[in-house]
């Protein structure tokens, strides 16, 4: 009930074109998921010990500048805020736990979509093309990105349920398919002290993988163990600051196509999403094999 | 009905301006009446459901990539695609032919009853799933679980075949020249007979692909699932 | 002093369970059988109507009209399905049923102005000729599926699952794979047919949307597309079916029948029709598509009262399967025209069954000639006699439906509403979300 897209620009100097290349891919997948969408973009980290936090406030204008001022006033820490419509990126030298508890005290409080040094996350309800316009996806720059368009079942299409799901820092995941044992995974993680924001099966997968990485496993290793723990049909596309990773379950019933050239790696649920990319005629185009982990490092 | 050019021989249709609905409407109703023998579709842009439900002995060329279900349920038409296609190309084809010059995504030729499907590049997983009598010839590789529950017809693979080949096979026969990563339940390799070599040669010729029949292996059903038998600890 | 004999049956290890364990131990075989769930469940019998009183006025039977006209598939199709009654015939295959049975069903349905449905195996010419309105199923197996029949159909039903076995594929044992059935299904004669449980060319609602578009394109958007699901995760499934483009959603509860499947599936998978119906209606209401997307409920619909209650709870129509077979003579000790009945109790015993207890459709030895491919047995059900019986049954059901509707003051059976109903048990009240009779209490609300 969705479409996924991913793009990694291999040439560090060509990062300016990320958004332009992504936009037609993203809009094309709107047919598979017309109700809500999201995008995670990875770029160079801010200076010093600053982190970036993506914030979202649905429905109505939000005074982001006021939020920034309150933050500085209450924590004594400097921050920068860049905003676009319902979305803002707050940059400050503050730990995620501290920011989260500060946000919880705010009223009204925006959603915290992501934490990290390299990653910004956008999510909203509505048609993906409208979301792309609203947040100017075509102008985004960076090294790689992961996006998702969603066909929703709940009556209240809420941004919390949209992908990409994030966990920890600089880690996000989008998912096409349906896990068949998500509640078991959640209970295991809740027993380890993790908390969940939604009842979405994708959140279970996301937090499970991130938890394994926090135990010291690399992403690839975490996915090896995932193969026996996660059950169902899934194509998972993940990103960290350093890499883009794709894996499909053993049945591989949910679609995914990869196109790779010397200049980029592009991933989408359907080939036509990639058909406009430059050099696609000469690209190496393939469909990922089941249970193989495909990783592209920056 | 606007066409780019139209004479008794060739009709050129621009999918970008027509849209899939008008295209298919034309192909179903006006084309058989107008007597043209060739149709060319430009700007397909990977859209879904291009030229589905054809029932007309025309040559139809798609100049570019197709999406899902291209030429689904084809009867009589000879279709070529100058590009790649998405899932389920020529699904449930009854007769005629479909040739894809690029690659085909999953489920190519799913449940096809007749005709010839040629994929010059690679076909992804589940190629020939549930096939019921068509011939499928793949110049490159096929993905995992190809010819799953294939009932009748022939699948010929010039390249490699993925895991689970021919799982739950009925009477369809598979010929593979390259590596077979693994056989599915009830599928087994059998020795090639003179008849098999002839069939392979004929399929290659009809597909217009080069290949040495002697390189091919035969995979067919062991027929142990044909009768419900709990002694074999079978699942149904 | 002799010990007084006292027979106490175990509730858990009762005679059924003992027989099952003993069979399994003796032969190592699991049971495959026909029909639907036999266990006790909350059903429509646990609901009753609040008919007219001082505050609600009834309509006179016969003289004052009570409309039963039903239209299905209005969302996209140029030619929606128009029926005289909201009682349709569910998909049952030629192969599972004899050609005579299919023809009888078609003729009766045509006389009553309602639809029949093909099954796993495709469309037969007899079926198309005898049935004025014929729904064509698109199943995971795609046996016999072809574009010519697709274009001859009045509607298309994409079958995701059925109530007897949500998540399971079709089964037809070798004894019913006759030459004709084998040819239609492209199978060798006499082997056991195994069907896939998923469709070959799409998986999931996002890809189903594209498949439905394909079927529409092939049929030039003329006819409605139904999506049929077995009742398990009903709320999500109904919403996803709507999102995928379904014009009509068909929900088949666990009581729904089959010609052959594993007993373990029939009794232990899927939810009761009563609960499924309520969830399906809520899903359509939440999506705001009531009136645009129609709902057909099936799974153990037996009487006109069942039909009336289903409509009151929000269904647009019902589909019958097992009831149709029983009208044709399933589980009857005799067959034949009135006054010339032949007793076949011995034939039931030969199968290891008895009239009233038989579910042996899978054997192909149906004593009354319905679920068989055997020519001699088929002759026990001449199409005209079968059509007469089925038409009678459907007429009676329709009369019961309108009787109850009129008694509730409705001039149109589609004006029955959930407030016309109350429940007799707490389970039924909870599943149907209706108040327990005599109270305002709906458990769980």
mmCIF file of N, CA and C in Angstrom, chain A residues 3 9 14 17 22 25 35 67 79 100 109 118 125 150 171 183 209-210 223 241 258 267 283 285:
data_model
loop_
_atom_site.group_PDB
_atom_site.id
_atom_site.type_symbol
_atom_site.label_atom_id
_atom_site.label_comp_id
_atom_site.label_asym_id
_atom_site.label_seq_id
_atom_site.Cartn_x
_atom_site.Cartn_y
_atom_site.Cartn_z
ATOM 1 N N UNK A 3 4.610 3.297 -1.979
ATOM 2 C CA UNK A 3 5.740 3.352 -2.887
ATOM 3 C C UNK A 3 6.962 3.809 -2.134
ATOM 4 N N UNK A 9 23.787 9.948 -4.465
ATOM 5 C CA UNK A 9 24.647 10.571 -5.480
ATOM 6 C C UNK A 9 26.086 10.203 -5.152
ATOM 7 N N UNK A 14 28.367 16.608 -6.685
ATOM 8 C CA UNK A 14 27.107 16.718 -7.439
ATOM 9 C C UNK A 14 25.888 16.703 -6.539
ATOM 10 N N UNK A 17 22.258 18.313 -7.101
ATOM 11 C CA UNK A 17 21.215 17.808 -7.994
ATOM 12 C C UNK A 17 20.295 16.800 -7.313
ATOM 13 N N UNK A 22 15.398 13.652 -7.575
ATOM 14 C CA UNK A 22 14.437 12.928 -6.766
ATOM 15 C C UNK A 22 12.999 13.257 -7.139
ATOM 16 N N UNK A 25 10.884 11.062 -9.401
ATOM 17 C CA UNK A 25 10.779 9.714 -8.816
ATOM 18 C C UNK A 25 9.678 9.699 -7.761
ATOM 19 N N UNK A 35 -2.009 9.281 -0.086
ATOM 20 C CA UNK A 35 -2.574 9.910 1.115
ATOM 21 C C UNK A 35 -1.597 10.692 1.963
ATOM 22 N N UNK A 67 9.507 29.495 19.154
ATOM 23 C CA UNK A 67 10.005 28.238 19.726
ATOM 24 C C UNK A 67 11.509 28.333 19.958
ATOM 25 N N UNK A 79 20.592 28.385 19.462
ATOM 26 C CA UNK A 79 20.082 27.492 18.411
ATOM 27 C C UNK A 79 19.741 28.284 17.167
ATOM 28 N N UNK A 100 14.042 16.290 23.635
ATOM 29 C CA UNK A 100 12.732 15.632 23.649
ATOM 30 C C UNK A 100 11.967 16.023 24.907
ATOM 31 N N UNK A 109 2.948 21.571 21.287
ATOM 32 C CA UNK A 109 4.238 20.938 21.024
ATOM 33 C C UNK A 109 4.284 20.365 19.625
ATOM 34 N N UNK A 118 23.194 14.515 10.429
ATOM 35 C CA UNK A 118 23.167 14.641 8.969
ATOM 36 C C UNK A 118 21.770 14.610 8.363
ATOM 37 N N UNK A 125 0.613 14.971 5.579
ATOM 38 C CA UNK A 125 -0.553 14.357 4.937
ATOM 39 C C UNK A 125 -0.801 15.059 3.622
ATOM 40 N N UNK A 150 2.319 6.925 0.751
ATOM 41 C CA UNK A 150 1.515 5.970 1.526
ATOM 42 C C UNK A 150 0.048 5.945 1.150
ATOM 43 N N UNK A 171 19.224 7.643 11.578
ATOM 44 C CA UNK A 171 18.796 6.352 11.035
ATOM 45 C C UNK A 171 17.332 6.441 10.663
ATOM 46 N N UNK A 183 3.902 -7.516 16.580
ATOM 47 C CA UNK A 183 3.620 -7.321 18.007
ATOM 48 C C UNK A 183 4.635 -8.043 18.880
ATOM 49 N N UNK A 209 15.862 -2.756 14.354
ATOM 50 C CA UNK A 209 17.158 -2.661 13.684
ATOM 51 C C UNK A 209 18.057 -1.659 14.383
ATOM 52 N N UNK A 210 17.485 -0.528 14.742
ATOM 53 C CA UNK A 210 18.288 0.506 15.397
ATOM 54 C C UNK A 210 18.796 0.008 16.755
ATOM 55 N N UNK A 223 20.841 -6.596 9.897
ATOM 56 C CA UNK A 223 19.875 -7.111 8.929
ATOM 57 C C UNK A 223 20.000 -8.619 8.765
ATOM 58 N N UNK A 241 23.909 7.959 8.083
ATOM 59 C CA UNK A 241 24.683 9.069 7.527
ATOM 60 C C UNK A 241 25.634 8.576 6.443
ATOM 61 N N UNK A 258 16.318 -1.456 -8.866
ATOM 62 C CA UNK A 258 17.500 -0.640 -8.618
ATOM 63 C C UNK A 258 18.140 -0.272 -9.948
ATOM 64 N N UNK A 267 16.637 3.812 -6.414
ATOM 65 C CA UNK A 267 15.792 2.671 -6.035
ATOM 66 C C UNK A 267 14.346 3.130 -6.046
ATOM 67 N N UNK A 283 22.197 2.380 -17.616
ATOM 68 C CA UNK A 283 22.334 1.980 -16.212
ATOM 69 C C UNK A 283 22.265 0.467 -16.055
ATOM 70 N N UNK A 285 20.440 -2.149 -14.383
ATOM 71 C CA UNK A 285 19.120 -2.199 -13.756
ATOM 72 C C UNK A 285 18.845 -3.619 -13.295
#
